[in-house]
PDB file of C-alpha atoms in Angstrom:
ATOM      1  CA  MET A   1       0.000   0.000   0.000  1.00  0.00           C
ATOM      2  CA  ARG A   2       2.844   2.416   0.796  1.00  0.00           C
ATOM      3  CA  ILE A   3       4.442   1.780  -2.584  1.00  0.00           C
ATOM      4  CA  LEU A   4       1.101   2.420  -4.334  1.00  0.00           C
ATOM      5  CA  ARG A   5       0.681   5.720  -2.487  1.00  0.00           C
ATOM      6  CA  LEU A   6       4.260   6.662  -3.328  1.00  0.00           C
ATOM      7  CA  LEU A   7       3.564   6.092  -7.022  1.00  0.00           C
ATOM      8  CA  LEU A   8       0.386   8.172  -6.808  1.00  0.00           C
ATOM      9  CA  CYS A   9       2.247  11.018  -5.098  1.00  0.00           C
ATOM     10  CA  CYS A  10       4.908  11.001  -7.787  1.00  0.00           C
ATOM     11  CA  LEU A  11       2.582  10.663 -10.782  1.00  0.00           C
ATOM     12  CA  ILE A  12      -0.528  12.658  -9.901  1.00  0.00           C
ATOM     13  CA  PRO A  13       1.262  16.051  -9.604  1.00  0.00           C
ATOM     14  CA  CYS A  14       2.293  15.598 -13.220  1.00  0.00           C
ATOM     15  CA  ALA A  15      -1.338  14.914 -14.082  1.00  0.00           C
ATOM     16  CA  GLY A  16      -2.630  18.122 -12.653  1.00  0.00           C
ATOM     17  CA  PHE A  17      -3.266  18.873  -8.989  1.00  0.00           C
ATOM     18  CA  ALA A  18       0.065  20.608  -8.621  1.00  0.00           C
ATOM     19  CA  GLY A  19       0.715  20.664 -12.343  1.00  0.00           C
ATOM     20  CA  ASP A  20       2.161  24.014 -13.341  1.00  0.00           C
ATOM     21  CA  ASP A  21       2.504  25.256  -9.763  1.00  0.00           C
ATOM     22  CA  VAL A  22       4.751  23.616  -7.228  1.00  0.00           C
ATOM     23  CA  PHE A  23       2.536  24.579  -4.310  1.00  0.00           C
ATOM     24  CA  PRO A  24      -0.719  26.278  -5.391  1.00  0.00           C
ATOM     25  CA  ILE A  25      -2.116  27.542  -2.090  1.00  0.00           C
ATOM     26  CA  GLY A  26      -5.402  29.123  -1.043  1.00  0.00           C
ATOM     27  CA  ALA A  27      -9.046  28.300  -1.706  1.00  0.00           C
ATOM     28  CA  ARG A  28      -9.523  31.690  -3.379  1.00  0.00           C
ATOM     29  CA  SER A  29      -6.810  30.822  -5.878  1.00  0.00           C
ATOM     30  CA  TRP A  30      -8.287  27.370  -6.518  1.00  0.00           C
ATOM     31  CA  GLY A  31     -11.744  28.862  -7.009  1.00  0.00           C
ATOM     32  CA  MET A  32     -10.382  31.050  -9.818  1.00  0.00           C
ATOM     33  CA  ALA A  33      -8.278  28.333 -11.503  1.00  0.00           C
ATOM     34  CA  HIS A  34      -5.107  29.972 -10.095  1.00  0.00           C
ATOM     35  CA  ALA A  35      -5.482  32.905 -12.480  1.00  0.00           C
ATOM     36  CA  ILE A  36      -4.386  35.286  -9.721  1.00  0.00           C
ATOM     37  CA  ILE A  37      -0.896  36.331 -10.817  1.00  0.00           C
ATOM     38  CA  ALA A  38      -2.004  39.977 -11.270  1.00  0.00           C
ATOM     39  CA  GLN A  39      -3.851  40.295  -7.948  1.00  0.00           C
ATOM     40  CA  SER A  40      -2.819  41.419  -4.470  1.00  0.00           C
ATOM     41  CA  ALA A  41      -3.851  39.149  -1.602  1.00  0.00           C
ATOM     42  CA  ARG A  42      -2.402  37.597   1.536  1.00  0.00           C
ATOM     43  CA  GLU A  43      -1.804  34.318  -0.370  1.00  0.00           C
ATOM     44  CA  SER A  44       0.416  36.266  -2.777  1.00  0.00           C
ATOM     45  CA  ILE A  45       3.293  35.342  -0.471  1.00  0.00           C
ATOM     46  CA  VAL A  46       2.945  31.910  -2.117  1.00  0.00           C
ATOM     47  CA  ASN A  47       1.462  32.710  -5.538  1.00  0.00           C
ATOM     48  CA  ASN A  48       3.300  35.920  -6.546  1.00  0.00           C
ATOM     49  CA  VAL A  49       5.334  37.608  -3.830  1.00  0.00           C
ATOM     50  CA  ALA A  50       5.055  41.021  -5.534  1.00  0.00           C
ATOM     51  CA  GLY A  51       1.355  41.062  -4.638  1.00  0.00           C
ATOM     52  CA  ILE A  52       1.991  41.543  -0.917  1.00  0.00           C
ATOM     53  CA  ALA A  53       3.532  45.000  -1.468  1.00  0.00           C
ATOM     54  CA  ALA A  54       0.108  46.655  -1.625  1.00  0.00           C
ATOM     55  CA  LEU A  55      -1.094  45.156   1.676  1.00  0.00           C
ATOM     56  CA  GLN A  56      -1.095  47.615   4.557  1.00  0.00           C
ATOM     57  CA  ASP A  57      -2.236  45.360   7.418  1.00  0.00           C
ATOM     58  CA  PRO A  58      -0.731  42.162   8.852  1.00  0.00           C
ATOM     59  CA  ALA A  59      -2.590  38.969   7.992  1.00  0.00           C
ATOM     60  CA  PHE A  60      -2.301  35.281   8.837  1.00  0.00           C
ATOM     61  CA  PHE A  61      -3.805  32.302   7.022  1.00  0.00           C
ATOM     62  CA  ALA A  62      -4.018  28.522   7.133  1.00  0.00           C
ATOM     63  CA  ALA A  63      -5.021  26.327   4.202  1.00  0.00           C
ATOM     64  CA  TYR A  64      -5.873  22.680   3.664  1.00  0.00           C
ATOM     65  CA  HIS A  65      -6.133  20.956   0.286  1.00  0.00           C
ATOM     66  CA  SER A  66      -7.367  17.393  -0.263  1.00  0.00           C
ATOM     67  CA  TYR A  67      -6.789  15.942  -3.728  1.00  0.00           C
ATOM     68  CA  HIS A  68      -9.075  13.501  -5.544  1.00  0.00           C
ATOM     69  CA  GLY A  69     -10.067  11.489  -2.463  1.00  0.00           C
ATOM     70  CA  PHE A  70      -6.749   9.632  -2.149  1.00  0.00           C
ATOM     71  CA  ASP A  71      -5.326   9.075   1.342  1.00  0.00           C
ATOM     72  CA  GLY A  72      -2.040  10.891   1.807  1.00  0.00           C
ATOM     73  CA  LEU A  73      -2.618  13.299  -1.078  1.00  0.00           C
ATOM     74  CA  SER A  74      -3.140  16.551   0.785  1.00  0.00           C
ATOM     75  CA  THR A  75      -1.387  19.823   1.518  1.00  0.00           C
ATOM     76  CA  VAL A  76      -1.330  21.812   4.750  1.00  0.00           C
ATOM     77  CA  ALA A  77      -0.052  25.387   4.586  1.00  0.00           C
ATOM     78  CA  PHE A  78       0.464  28.364   6.873  1.00  0.00           C
ATOM     79  CA  GLY A  79       1.521  31.879   6.001  1.00  0.00           C
ATOM     80  CA  ALA A  80       1.751  35.455   7.209  1.00  0.00           C
ATOM     81  CA  VAL A  81       2.101  38.904   5.684  1.00  0.00           C
ATOM     82  CA  LEU A  82       3.789  41.559   7.822  1.00  0.00           C
ATOM     83  CA  PRO A  83       4.130  45.157   6.576  1.00  0.00           C
ATOM     84  CA  ILE A  84       7.457  46.745   7.499  1.00  0.00           C
ATOM     85  CA  LYS A  85       6.586  50.277   6.452  1.00  0.00           C
ATOM     86  CA  LYS A  86       4.468  51.956   3.815  1.00  0.00           C
ATOM     87  CA  GLU A  87       4.778  50.092   0.492  1.00  0.00           C
ATOM     88  CA  LEU A  88       7.366  47.639   1.907  1.00  0.00           C
ATOM     89  CA  THR A  89       6.005  44.296   3.096  1.00  0.00           C
ATOM     90  CA  SER A  90       7.511  41.001   4.222  1.00  0.00           C
ATOM     91  CA  GLY A  91       6.008  37.552   4.588  1.00  0.00           C
ATOM     92  CA  PHE A  92       6.694  33.874   5.134  1.00  0.00           C
ATOM     93  CA  SER A  93       5.028  30.578   4.282  1.00  0.00           C
ATOM     94  CA  VAL A  94       5.285  26.892   5.195  1.00  0.00           C
ATOM     95  CA  GLN A  95       3.693  24.116   3.133  1.00  0.00           C
ATOM     96  CA  ARG A  96       3.755  20.337   3.433  1.00  0.00           C
ATOM     97  CA  PHE A  97       2.334  17.878   0.912  1.00  0.00           C
ATOM     98  CA  GLY A  98       1.999  14.108   1.353  1.00  0.00           C
ATOM     99  CA  ASP A  99       2.418  11.673   4.239  1.00  0.00           C
ATOM    100  CA  LYS A 100       5.180   9.519   5.764  1.00  0.00           C
ATOM    101  CA  ALA A 101       5.597   7.473   2.583  1.00  0.00           C
ATOM    102  CA  TYR A 102       6.194  10.534   0.399  1.00  0.00           C
ATOM    103  CA  ASN A 103       6.209  14.204   1.295  1.00  0.00           C
ATOM    104  CA  GLU A 104       7.351  17.584   0.036  1.00  0.00           C
ATOM    105  CA  LEU A 105       8.147  20.471   2.368  1.00  0.00           C
ATOM    106  CA  SER A 106       8.646  24.095   1.396  1.00  0.00           C
ATOM    107  CA  MET A 107       9.529  26.981   3.719  1.00  0.00           C
ATOM    108  CA  GLY A 108      10.089  30.481   2.397  1.00  0.00           C
ATOM    109  CA  ILE A 109      10.543  34.111   3.342  1.00  0.00           C
ATOM    110  CA  GLY A 110       9.984  37.028   0.999  1.00  0.00           C
ATOM    111  CA  VAL A 111       9.809  40.787   0.696  1.00  0.00           C
ATOM    112  CA  ALA A 112       8.085  43.117  -1.768  1.00  0.00           C
ATOM    113  CA  HIS A 113       8.308  46.841  -2.459  1.00  0.00           C
ATOM    114  CA  ARG A 114       5.940  49.119  -4.354  1.00  0.00           C
ATOM    115  CA  ILE A 115       7.029  52.274  -6.179  1.00  0.00           C
ATOM    116  CA  ASN A 116       4.101  54.206  -7.633  1.00  0.00           C
ATOM    117  CA  ARG A 117       2.260  51.682  -9.843  1.00  0.00           C
ATOM    118  CA  VAL A 118       4.976  49.011  -9.912  1.00  0.00           C
ATOM    119  CA  SER A 119       5.541  46.290  -7.297  1.00  0.00           C
ATOM    120  CA  LEU A 120       8.543  43.958  -7.224  1.00  0.00           C
ATOM    121  CA  GLY A 121       9.174  41.030  -4.906  1.00  0.00           C
ATOM    122  CA  ILE A 122      11.681  38.278  -4.191  1.00  0.00           C
ATOM    123  CA  LYS A 123      11.380  35.131  -2.098  1.00  0.00           C
ATOM    124  CA  VAL A 124      13.848  32.464  -0.986  1.00  0.00           C
ATOM    125  CA  ASN A 125      12.549  28.946  -0.334  1.00  0.00           C
ATOM    126  CA  TYR A 126      13.984  25.800   1.199  1.00  0.00           C
ATOM    127  CA  ARG A 127      12.487  22.705  -0.463  1.00  0.00           C
ATOM    128  CA  GLN A 128      12.791  19.142   0.745  1.00  0.00           C
ATOM    129  CA  ILE A 129      11.472  16.002  -0.932  1.00  0.00           C
ATOM    130  CA  ALA A 130      11.467  12.716   0.991  1.00  0.00           C
ATOM    131  CA  ALA A 131      10.258   9.175   0.321  1.00  0.00           C
ATOM    132  CA  LEU A 132      10.296   6.324   2.830  1.00  0.00           C
ATOM    133  CA  THR A 133       9.153   2.754   2.158  1.00  0.00           C
ATOM    134  CA  PRO A 134      10.512  -0.630   3.311  1.00  0.00           C
ATOM    135  CA  SER A 135      12.559  -0.839   0.096  1.00  0.00           C
ATOM    136  CA  LEU A 136      13.269   2.818  -0.654  1.00  0.00           C
ATOM    137  CA  SER A 137      14.559   5.831   1.243  1.00  0.00           C
ATOM    138  CA  ILE A 138      15.182   9.146  -0.524  1.00  0.00           C
ATOM    139  CA  SER A 139      15.801  12.653   0.754  1.00  0.00           C
ATOM    140  CA  ARG A 140      16.526  15.601  -1.519  1.00  0.00           C
ATOM    141  CA  HIS A 141      16.697  19.307  -0.782  1.00  0.00           C
ATOM    142  CA  ALA A 142      17.384  22.588  -2.548  1.00  0.00           C
ATOM    143  CA  VAL A 143      17.240  26.350  -2.150  1.00  0.00           C
ATOM    144  CA  VAL A 144      14.836  27.873  -4.670  1.00  0.00           C
ATOM    145  CA  ILE A 145      14.583  31.571  -5.551  1.00  0.00           C
ATOM    146  CA  GLU A 146      11.487  33.170  -7.061  1.00  0.00           C
ATOM    147  CA  MET A 147      10.767  36.709  -8.265  1.00  0.00           C
ATOM    148  CA  GLY A 148       7.596  38.509  -9.237  1.00  0.00           C
ATOM    149  CA  GLY A 149       6.284  41.798 -10.553  1.00  0.00           C
ATOM    150  CA  LEU A 150       2.910  43.552 -10.590  1.00  0.00           C
ATOM    151  CA  VAL A 151       2.016  46.656 -12.632  1.00  0.00           C
ATOM    152  CA  GLN A 152      -1.122  48.799 -12.485  1.00  0.00           C
ATOM    153  CA  LEU A 153      -1.712  49.690 -16.138  1.00  0.00           C
ATOM    154  CA  SER A 154      -4.878  51.706 -15.463  1.00  0.00           C
ATOM    155  CA  SER A 155      -7.484  52.168 -12.756  1.00  0.00           C
ATOM    156  CA  SER A 156      -9.048  48.813 -13.690  1.00  0.00           C
ATOM    157  CA  LEU A 157      -6.308  46.805 -15.432  1.00  0.00           C
ATOM    158  CA  TYR A 158      -3.337  45.046 -13.817  1.00  0.00           C
ATOM    159  CA  MET A 159      -0.533  42.884 -15.190  1.00  0.00           C
ATOM    160  CA  GLY A 160       1.524  40.368 -13.237  1.00  0.00           C
ATOM    161  CA  ALA A 161       4.545  38.170 -13.969  1.00  0.00           C
ATOM    162  CA  HIS A 162       6.407  35.605 -11.904  1.00  0.00           C
ATOM    163  CA  ILE A 163       9.290  33.154 -12.228  1.00  0.00           C
ATOM    164  CA  TYR A 164       9.797  30.221  -9.868  1.00  0.00           C
ATOM    165  CA  ASN A 165      13.233  28.600  -9.548  1.00  0.00           C
ATOM    166  CA  LEU A 166      15.118  31.482 -11.096  1.00  0.00           C
ATOM    167  CA  THR A 167      18.500  29.762 -10.659  1.00  0.00           C
ATOM    168  CA  GLN A 168      17.253  26.347 -11.877  1.00  0.00           C
ATOM    169  CA  SER A 169      18.136  24.623  -8.621  1.00  0.00           C
ATOM    170  CA  GLY A 170      18.153  20.823  -8.542  1.00  0.00           C
ATOM    171  CA  LYS A 171      16.756  18.544  -5.862  1.00  0.00           C
ATOM    172  CA  SER A 172      20.293  17.882  -4.606  1.00  0.00           C
ATOM    173  CA  GLU A 173      23.875  18.375  -5.703  1.00  0.00           C
ATOM    174  CA  THR A 174      24.050  14.778  -6.955  1.00  0.00           C
ATOM    175  CA  ASP A 175      20.618  14.582  -8.566  1.00  0.00           C
ATOM    176  CA  LEU A 176      20.469  15.348 -12.281  1.00  0.00           C
ATOM    177  CA  GLN A 177      16.734  15.951 -12.204  1.00  0.00           C
ATOM    178  CA  GLN A 178      15.934  19.594 -11.572  1.00  0.00           C
ATOM    179  CA  ILE A 179      13.025  21.264  -9.879  1.00  0.00           C
ATOM    180  CA  PRO A 180      11.112  22.811 -12.796  1.00  0.00           C
ATOM    181  CA  THR A 181      11.393  26.467 -13.671  1.00  0.00           C
ATOM    182  CA  ILE A 182       7.912  27.976 -13.958  1.00  0.00           C
ATOM    183  CA  LEU A 183       7.068  31.166 -15.860  1.00  0.00           C
ATOM    184  CA  ARG A 184       3.691  32.868 -15.371  1.00  0.00           C
ATOM    185  CA  VAL A 185       2.197  36.039 -16.841  1.00  0.00           C
ATOM    186  CA  GLY A 186      -1.351  37.327 -16.682  1.00  0.00           C
ATOM    187  CA  PHE A 187      -3.852  40.169 -16.438  1.00  0.00           C
ATOM    188  CA  MET A 188      -6.663  41.152 -14.105  1.00  0.00           C
ATOM    189  CA  TYR A 189      -9.488  43.437 -15.227  1.00  0.00           C
ATOM    190  CA  SER A 190     -11.966  44.899 -12.758  1.00  0.00           C
ATOM    191  CA  PRO A 191     -14.783  46.725 -14.598  1.00  0.00           C
ATOM    192  CA  SER A 192     -16.449  47.490 -11.255  1.00  0.00           C
ATOM    193  CA  SER A 193     -15.683  47.161  -7.558  1.00  0.00           C
ATOM    194  CA  VAL A 194     -17.544  43.818  -7.364  1.00  0.00           C
ATOM    195  CA  ILE A 195     -16.200  41.990 -10.438  1.00  0.00           C
ATOM    196  CA  ARG A 196     -12.710  40.681 -11.200  1.00  0.00           C
ATOM    197  CA  LEU A 197     -11.864  38.943 -14.463  1.00  0.00           C
ATOM    198  CA  SER A 198      -8.458  37.354 -14.841  1.00  0.00           C
ATOM    199  CA  THR A 199      -6.443  35.315 -17.295  1.00  0.00           C
ATOM    200  CA  GLU A 200      -3.037  33.726 -17.030  1.00  0.00           C
ATOM    201  CA  LEU A 201      -0.481  31.922 -19.180  1.00  0.00           C
ATOM    202  CA  VAL A 202       1.788  29.352 -17.503  1.00  0.00           C
ATOM    203  CA  LYS A 203       4.845  27.529 -18.852  1.00  0.00           C
ATOM    204  CA  ASN A 204       6.510  24.814 -16.820  1.00  0.00           C
ATOM    205  CA  THR A 205       9.798  23.537 -18.246  1.00  0.00           C
ATOM    206  CA  ASP A 206       8.490  19.985 -17.801  1.00  0.00           C
ATOM    207  CA  ASP A 207       4.904  20.458 -19.060  1.00  0.00           C
ATOM    208  CA  PRO A 208       2.948  21.951 -21.997  1.00  0.00           C
ATOM    209  CA  MET A 209       1.816  25.572 -21.849  1.00  0.00           C
ATOM    210  CA  SER A 210      -1.400  26.094 -19.876  1.00  0.00           C
ATOM    211  CA  LEU A 211      -4.096  28.787 -20.026  1.00  0.00           C
ATOM    212  CA  ARG A 212      -6.231  29.802 -17.053  1.00  0.00           C
ATOM    213  CA  TYR A 213      -9.351  31.916 -16.724  1.00  0.00           C
ATOM    214  CA  GLY A 214     -10.947  33.122 -13.494  1.00  0.00           C
ATOM    215  CA  LEU A 215     -13.913  35.186 -12.315  1.00  0.00           C
ATOM    216  CA  GLU A 216     -14.762  36.598  -8.885  1.00  0.00           C
ATOM    217  CA  TYR A 217     -18.102  38.291  -8.170  1.00  0.00           C
ATOM    218  CA  GLU A 218     -19.123  39.948  -4.901  1.00  0.00           C
ATOM    219  CA  VAL A 219     -22.813  39.001  -4.809  1.00  0.00           C
ATOM    220  CA  VAL A 220     -23.561  41.017  -1.685  1.00  0.00           C
ATOM    221  CA  PRO A 221     -21.116  42.848   0.580  1.00  0.00           C
ATOM    222  CA  HIS A 222     -18.502  40.413   1.958  1.00  0.00           C
ATOM    223  CA  LEU A 223     -19.859  37.355   0.058  1.00  0.00           C
ATOM    224  CA  PHE A 224     -17.939  36.196  -3.031  1.00  0.00           C
ATOM    225  CA  LEU A 225     -18.633  33.617  -5.733  1.00  0.00           C
ATOM    226  CA  ARG A 226     -15.777  32.350  -7.907  1.00  0.00           C
ATOM    227  CA  THR A 227     -15.276  30.150 -10.932  1.00  0.00           C
ATOM    228  CA  GLY A 228     -12.559  29.316 -13.416  1.00  0.00           C
ATOM    229  CA  PHE A 229     -11.168  26.900 -15.955  1.00  0.00           C
ATOM    230  CA  SER A 230      -7.666  25.759 -16.879  1.00  0.00           C
ATOM    231  CA  THR A 231      -6.243  23.822 -19.828  1.00  0.00           C
ATOM    232  CA  LYS A 232      -3.501  21.170 -19.958  1.00  0.00           C
ATOM    233  CA  PRO A 233      -4.692  19.675 -17.698  1.00  0.00           C
ATOM    234  CA  ARG A 234      -8.403  20.454 -18.108  1.00  0.00           C
ATOM    235  CA  ILE A 235      -9.743  21.365 -14.671  1.00  0.00           C
ATOM    236  CA  ALA A 236     -12.982  23.146 -13.765  1.00  0.00           C
ATOM    237  CA  HIS A 237     -13.022  25.302 -10.627  1.00  0.00           C
ATOM    238  CA  ALA A 238     -15.657  26.887  -8.388  1.00  0.00           C
ATOM    239  CA  GLY A 239     -15.559  28.533  -4.984  1.00  0.00           C
ATOM    240  CA  ILE A 240     -17.174  30.737  -2.380  1.00  0.00           C
ATOM    241  CA  GLY A 241     -15.773  33.141   0.198  1.00  0.00           C
ATOM    242  CA  PHE A 242     -16.988  35.227   3.104  1.00  0.00           C
ATOM    243  CA  ASN A 243     -15.167  38.136   4.744  1.00  0.00           C
ATOM    244  CA  ALA A 244     -16.191  39.092   8.271  1.00  0.00           C
ATOM    245  CA  ARG A 245     -14.792  41.990  10.244  1.00  0.00           C
ATOM    246  CA  ASN A 246     -11.350  40.478  10.781  1.00  0.00           C
ATOM    247  CA  PHE A 247     -11.844  36.844   9.719  1.00  0.00           C
ATOM    248  CA  SER A 248     -12.392  35.316   6.310  1.00  0.00           C
ATOM    249  CA  ILE A 249     -13.182  31.792   5.189  1.00  0.00           C
ATOM    250  CA  ASP A 250     -12.943  30.386   1.666  1.00  0.00           C
ATOM    251  CA  TYR A 251     -13.876  27.080   0.079  1.00  0.00           C
ATOM    252  CA  ALA A 252     -13.228  25.815  -3.438  1.00  0.00           C
ATOM    253  CA  LEU A 253     -13.857  22.683  -5.443  1.00  0.00           C
ATOM    254  CA  SER A 254     -11.878  21.594  -8.482  1.00  0.00           C
ATOM    255  CA  SER A 255     -12.741  18.778 -10.879  1.00  0.00           C
ATOM    256  CA  HIS A 256     -10.090  17.036 -12.984  1.00  0.00           C
ATOM    257  CA  THR A 257     -11.386  15.237 -16.081  1.00  0.00           C
ATOM    258  CA  GLN A 258      -9.649  11.950 -15.158  1.00  0.00           C
ATOM    259  CA  LEU A 259      -8.807  12.145 -11.452  1.00  0.00           C
ATOM    260  CA  GLY A 260     -12.016  13.573 -10.033  1.00  0.00           C
ATOM    261  CA  ILE A 261     -12.808  16.159  -7.379  1.00  0.00           C
ATOM    262  CA  SER A 262     -10.543  17.984  -4.916  1.00  0.00           C
ATOM    263  CA  HIS A 263     -11.523  20.179  -1.959  1.00  0.00           C
ATOM    264  CA  HIS A 264      -9.789  23.328  -0.706  1.00  0.00           C
ATOM    265  CA  PHE A 265     -10.229  25.369   2.489  1.00  0.00           C
ATOM    266  CA  THR A 266      -8.637  28.572   3.798  1.00  0.00           C
ATOM    267  CA  LEU A 267      -9.119  30.413   7.077  1.00  0.00           C
ATOM    268  CA  ALA A 268      -7.533  33.841   7.515  1.00  0.00           C
ATOM    269  CA  TYR A 269      -7.226  36.380  10.313  1.00  0.00           C
ATOM    270  CA  ARG A 270      -6.431  40.072  10.089  1.00  0.00           C
ATOM    271  CA  PRO A 271      -5.825  41.879  13.414  1.00  0.00           C
ATOM    272  CA  LEU A 272      -7.973  44.952  13.838  1.00  0.00           C
ATOM    273  CA  LYS A 273      -6.214  48.275  14.128  1.00  0.00           C
ATOM    274  CA  GLU A 274      -6.485  49.985  17.482  1.00  0.00           C
ATOM    275  CA  LYS A 275      -8.487  53.175  17.341  1.00  0.00           C
ATOM    276  CA  LYS A 276      -6.519  56.257  18.247  1.00  0.00           C
ATOM    277  CA  SER A 277      -8.008  58.216  21.114  1.00  0.00           C
TER     278      SER A 277
END
């Protein structure tokens, strides 16, 4: 059974749940088919570090992702965004995928700075991949650097770009197989304060080019509906989110044409500012 789960963990990411992203995190992102490269949000510390530059308040989040109903195929993630000063923000994230038989761990710290309409960010990650079965024991690790940018083209149009594994780090000094380099570019258009339309192009060095489309609609104040679609692999996405005064909760569902349904949850907390007397 452990060997079967190990094979699933190794093969299924190539088939689509991680696919073009090493660690796609956040139910909001999953609800919009990950077409969020040009948006600013707390989960930007994972999805495009440049997006945290526009955040003015600290925020903390936890996420859980369960893939296709298979035991051991899940991701747990934690992250925080901590503004240093105006238009300069730091953050960190920790993610773990898998179980004792096979797991991937990523820990990273990043910083982003905004100058007028342009935001730039950089993040350094430590990645570890481990497999343990009665007949196999593997442990690989690497330092991975990522960079991102976000530009406000107009009052309603934004463009984002991101590169993961800028230095093409491998899994270890002795391993010829490299962690993929991932290039992403996309746009977000907001025709009104309650609608966000986004599209994204993704190229993983190991996979075909993928297109993503996402939509977020604020039905009533603080209640959001989301949907999206991605190609190669073909995955349909849908989600819902609710923002309270200082808490928010998001849920998303994604459906792979061959592998089935996955579930995604995120809980976030934003400390309230103290009122000045």
